[in-house]
Coordinates of C-alpha atoms in Angstrom, one line a residue:
T27 CA -0.3 0.1 0.1
E28 CA 0.9 3.5 0.0
K29 CA 1.7 4.1 3.3
Q30 CA 3.9 1.6 3.8
K31 CA 6.0 2.4 1.0
Q32 CA 6.4 6.1 2.8
L33 CA 7.0 3.9 5.7
W34 CA 9.5 2.3 4.5
L35 CA 11.3 5.5 2.3
V36 CA 11.4 6.7 6.2
L37 CA 13.3 4.0 6.7
L38 CA 15.9 4.1 4.4
L39 CA 16.3 7.7 5.0
S40 CA 16.7 7.3 8.5
T41 CA 19.6 4.5 8.3
I42 CA 21.1 6.8 5.7
A43 CA 21.5 9.9 8.0
T44 CA 21.9 7.6 10.6
I45 CA 25.7 6.3 9.2
L46 CA 26.9 9.2 7.7
N47 CA 28.7 10.7 10.7
P48 CA 32.9 10.3 11.0
Q49 CA 32.8 7.2 12.2
F50 CA 30.5 5.4 9.7
L51 CA 28.7 2.4 11.2
N52 CA 31.0 2.9 14.8
G53 CA 28.6 6.1 15.4
A54 CA 25.8 4.1 13.7
L55 CA 25.8 1.5 16.5
Y56 CA 27.3 3.8 19.6
P57 CA 24.4 3.8 21.2
L58 CA 23.4 0.0 21.3
T59 CA 26.9 -0.1 22.2
T60 CA 27.5 2.4 24.7
V61 CA 23.9 0.2 26.8
L62 CA 25.3 -3.1 26.3
N63 CA 28.7 -2.8 27.4
T64 CA 27.4 -0.5 30.4
T65 CA 24.7 -3.5 31.5
K66 CA 27.7 -5.7 31.2
D67 CA 29.5 -4.7 34.7
N68 CA 26.6 -2.8 37.5
F69 CA 29.7 -0.8 39.1
I70 CA 29.1 2.7 36.7
F71 CA 25.2 2.1 37.7
G72 CA 25.9 3.2 41.8
F73 CA 27.6 6.2 41.2
V74 CA 26.0 8.3 38.5
D75 CA 22.5 8.9 39.1
E76 CA 20.6 8.5 35.3
L77 CA 22.2 5.3 35.2
I78 CA 20.7 4.1 38.4
P79 CA 17.7 1.2 37.0
P80 CA 14.5 3.4 39.4
L81 CA 13.2 0.1 40.1
T82 CA 14.6 -2.7 42.8
F83 CA 12.9 -6.0 44.6
K84 CA 12.8 -3.7 47.2
T85 CA 11.1 -0.5 45.9
V86 CA 8.8 -2.3 43.3
F87 CA 5.9 -2.3 45.6
T88 CA 5.8 0.5 47.4
L89 CA 4.4 3.7 46.6
K90 CA 7.1 5.9 48.0
D91 CA 9.3 5.3 45.2
W92 CA 8.6 5.9 41.6
I93 CA 4.9 5.9 41.8
F94 CA 4.4 7.9 38.5
L95 CA 6.1 5.7 36.3
K96 CA 4.0 2.2 38.4
A97 CA 1.3 4.2 37.5
L98 CA 1.6 4.2 33.9
I99 CA 3.0 0.7 33.9
F100 CA -0.5 -0.4 35.0
I101 CA -2.2 1.1 32.9
S102 CA -0.7 0.5 30.3
V103 CA -0.8 -3.5 31.1
F104 CA -4.2 -3.1 31.9
S105 CA -5.1 -1.4 27.9
F106 CA -4.4 -5.2 26.6
R107 CA -7.0 -6.6 29.2
F108 CA -9.3 -4.0 28.3
N109 CA -8.5 -4.1 24.3
Q110 CA -8.6 -8.6 24.9
K111 CA -10.1 -9.3 22.1
K112 CA -7.7 -7.5 19.9
F113 CA -4.7 -8.3 21.3
N114 CA -1.9 -7.3 19.7
V115 CA 1.1 -9.4 20.6
T116 CA 3.8 -6.7 18.7
L117 CA 2.4 -4.0 20.7
F118 CA 2.6 -6.1 23.9
F119 CA 6.9 -7.3 22.3
L120 CA 7.3 -3.8 22.1
W121 CA 5.1 -3.2 25.6
V122 CA 8.3 -5.5 27.1
L123 CA 11.0 -5.0 25.2
F124 CA 10.8 -0.6 25.9
L125 CA 10.0 -2.0 29.4
L126 CA 13.2 -4.1 30.2
F127 CA 15.1 -1.2 28.7
G128 CA 13.3 1.2 31.0
L129 CA 13.9 0.2 33.8
C130 CA 17.5 -0.7 33.4
A131 CA 18.3 2.9 34.0
V132 CA 16.6 6.5 34.7
R133 CA 17.2 7.9 31.9
N134 CA 15.8 5.1 29.5
I135 CA 12.7 6.0 31.8
I136 CA 11.9 8.6 28.9
Y137 CA 11.8 5.9 26.2
F138 CA 9.3 3.8 27.8
A139 CA 6.9 6.3 29.2
T140 CA 6.2 7.2 25.6
I141 CA 5.4 3.7 24.3
A142 CA 3.3 3.0 26.9
T143 CA 1.7 6.3 25.7
I144 CA 1.2 5.4 22.3
I145 CA 0.1 1.3 23.3
I146 CA -2.4 3.1 25.6
F147 CA -4.1 5.2 22.9
A148 CA -4.2 2.6 20.6
N149 CA -5.8 0.0 22.5
V150 CA -7.8 1.6 24.0
N151 CA -8.9 3.3 20.5
E152 CA -8.8 -0.2 19.0
R153 CA -11.7 -1.5 21.7
L154 CA -13.9 1.3 21.0
S155 CA -14.1 1.3 17.1
Y156 CA -15.4 -2.3 17.3
D157 CA -17.5 -1.5 20.9
T158 CA -20.0 0.6 19.6
S159 CA -22.3 0.8 23.2
L160 CA -19.2 1.2 24.9
S161 CA -18.3 4.1 22.5
A162 CA -21.3 6.1 22.9
K163 CA -20.8 5.7 26.6
V164 CA -17.6 7.0 26.7
F165 CA -17.9 10.1 24.4
S166 CA -21.3 10.8 25.0
K167 CA -21.5 14.3 26.7
D168 CA -24.6 12.6 28.6
S169 CA -22.7 10.8 30.6
R170 CA -21.9 10.7 34.1
F171 CA -18.2 8.9 33.1
Y172 CA -17.5 11.9 30.3
Y173 CA -17.6 14.6 32.5
S174 CA -16.0 12.3 35.4
A175 CA -13.4 11.4 33.4
R176 CA -12.7 15.2 32.2
T177 CA -12.8 16.4 35.4
C178 CA -10.3 13.2 36.4
L179 CA -7.8 13.6 34.4
L180 CA -7.7 17.7 34.3
F181 CA -6.9 17.3 38.5
L182 CA -3.9 14.6 37.6
F183 CA -2.3 17.2 34.9
A184 CA -2.9 20.3 37.6
F185 CA -1.3 17.8 40.2
C186 CA 1.1 16.7 37.8
M187 CA 2.0 20.3 37.4
I188 CA 2.0 21.2 40.6
A189 CA 4.4 18.3 42.1
N190 CA 7.1 18.7 39.0
A191 CA 7.0 23.1 39.5
N192 CA 6.9 22.0 43.4
I193 CA 10.5 20.1 43.0
I194 CA 11.5 22.2 40.5
M195 CA 11.1 25.2 42.7
K196 CA 12.8 23.6 46.1
C197 CA 16.3 23.2 43.5
T198 CA 19.6 25.2 45.3
Y199 CA 22.8 24.9 45.5
Y200 CA 25.0 27.6 47.4
D201 CA 27.1 30.0 45.7
F202 CA 30.9 29.9 46.8
D203 CA 31.3 33.9 46.0
A204 CA 28.2 35.2 47.8
Y205 CA 28.4 32.8 50.2
Q206 CA 24.5 32.3 49.9
F207 CA 22.0 29.5 48.5
K208 CA 21.1 30.5 44.6
S209 CA 18.1 28.9 42.5
C210 CA 18.9 27.1 39.8
L211 CA 16.9 28.3 38.2
G212 CA 18.7 31.7 38.4
G213 CA 21.0 32.0 35.5
V214 CA 24.2 29.7 35.0
S215 CA 24.6 27.5 37.8
Q216 CA 28.5 28.2 39.6
E217 CA 28.1 24.1 41.2
N218 CA 28.4 23.1 37.9
F219 CA 29.5 25.4 34.9
P220 CA 32.5 27.6 36.8
R221 CA 32.9 29.9 35.0
K222 CA 35.4 32.2 37.2
V223 CA 37.6 29.1 37.0
V224 CA 37.9 28.1 33.7
D225 CA 38.8 32.4 32.7
F226 CA 41.3 31.5 35.8
L227 CA 42.5 28.7 34.2
L228 CA 42.8 30.1 30.6
K229 CA 44.9 33.6 31.4
D230 CA 47.4 31.8 33.4
D231 CA 50.2 29.1 32.6
F232 CA 49.0 26.3 34.3
P233 CA 49.6 22.5 33.6
K234 CA 47.4 20.9 30.3
R235 CA 46.5 17.7 32.5
L236 CA 43.5 18.8 35.1
F237 CA 42.2 17.1 38.3
N238 CA 38.5 17.6 37.8
D239 CA 35.9 16.4 39.5
F240 CA 32.9 14.3 37.5
N241 CA 29.7 16.9 37.3
C242 CA 31.9 19.6 35.6
G243 CA 34.7 18.2 33.2
S244 CA 32.4 18.3 30.2
Y245 CA 32.0 22.2 31.0
L246 CA 35.6 22.5 31.1
I247 CA 36.3 20.8 27.7
G248 CA 33.5 22.9 25.8
R249 CA 36.0 26.2 27.3
A250 CA 39.0 24.6 28.0
F251 CA 39.6 21.8 25.3
P252 CA 42.6 21.5 23.4
K253 CA 44.5 23.7 25.9
R254 CA 43.5 21.6 29.1
K255 CA 42.9 18.5 29.1
V256 CA 40.2 16.6 31.8
F257 CA 40.9 14.2 34.1
I258 CA 36.8 12.6 34.1
D259 CA 34.1 13.6 32.7
G260 CA 30.2 12.1 31.8
R261 CA 31.6 9.8 29.2
T262 CA 31.8 7.0 31.4
E263 CA 31.9 3.9 28.5
L264 CA 34.8 6.0 27.2
Y265 CA 37.0 5.1 30.7
G266 CA 35.5 2.3 31.2
N267 CA 35.1 0.2 34.8
D268 CA 38.7 -0.6 35.2
F269 CA 39.5 3.4 35.7
L270 CA 36.4 4.2 37.6
K271 CA 37.2 1.8 40.3
E272 CA 40.4 3.2 40.6

């Protein structure tokens, strides 16, 4: 069909765009090899927040840790039960694949959340397409379910926005130049982006090799390379587990 031809064309163009990089196939496969290499040894996972698994056997059944992720897992699983008459094996396989990927590290949750949301809407839409009686009850503006569901969704959306805004507003760091705590939202953070320190290093004659902490490594590379070289930065997969253990 025409849609299939368009999808194949998109796949072909995406593949070509992926391999058009200085490293060719190695660059295209870099994200996959990085994931495989970091999962071989859990040492890094215990020290980098974004690489730590979001759920463990101790927290999977609690209501305190990652409650929104657990709710999304439950709702997406229930959507398959909701559409059991036309159970889609392909969607379920994708759901399992991205769930395992999301549970490997915190930074992977966004991928599972995206796929899970699409699957929920796909299952609900499929069920409503053949269940006309349920469709009428759900979308009829005279039904109680319509108003109740809309109210609950608006309340949930507002609650999530307020909760996230509260977390962001509480983010602070200590400015040693001003001798006071500052909000992370107010300009460039001096905690992870030490502008004055880098200005001083570039102005004066210091050894080329720097001994820096993990958080500011990327900033130092952007400002000081190639005049200065860092000890470590966020590219943990390049340094390897042996270096990090030392």
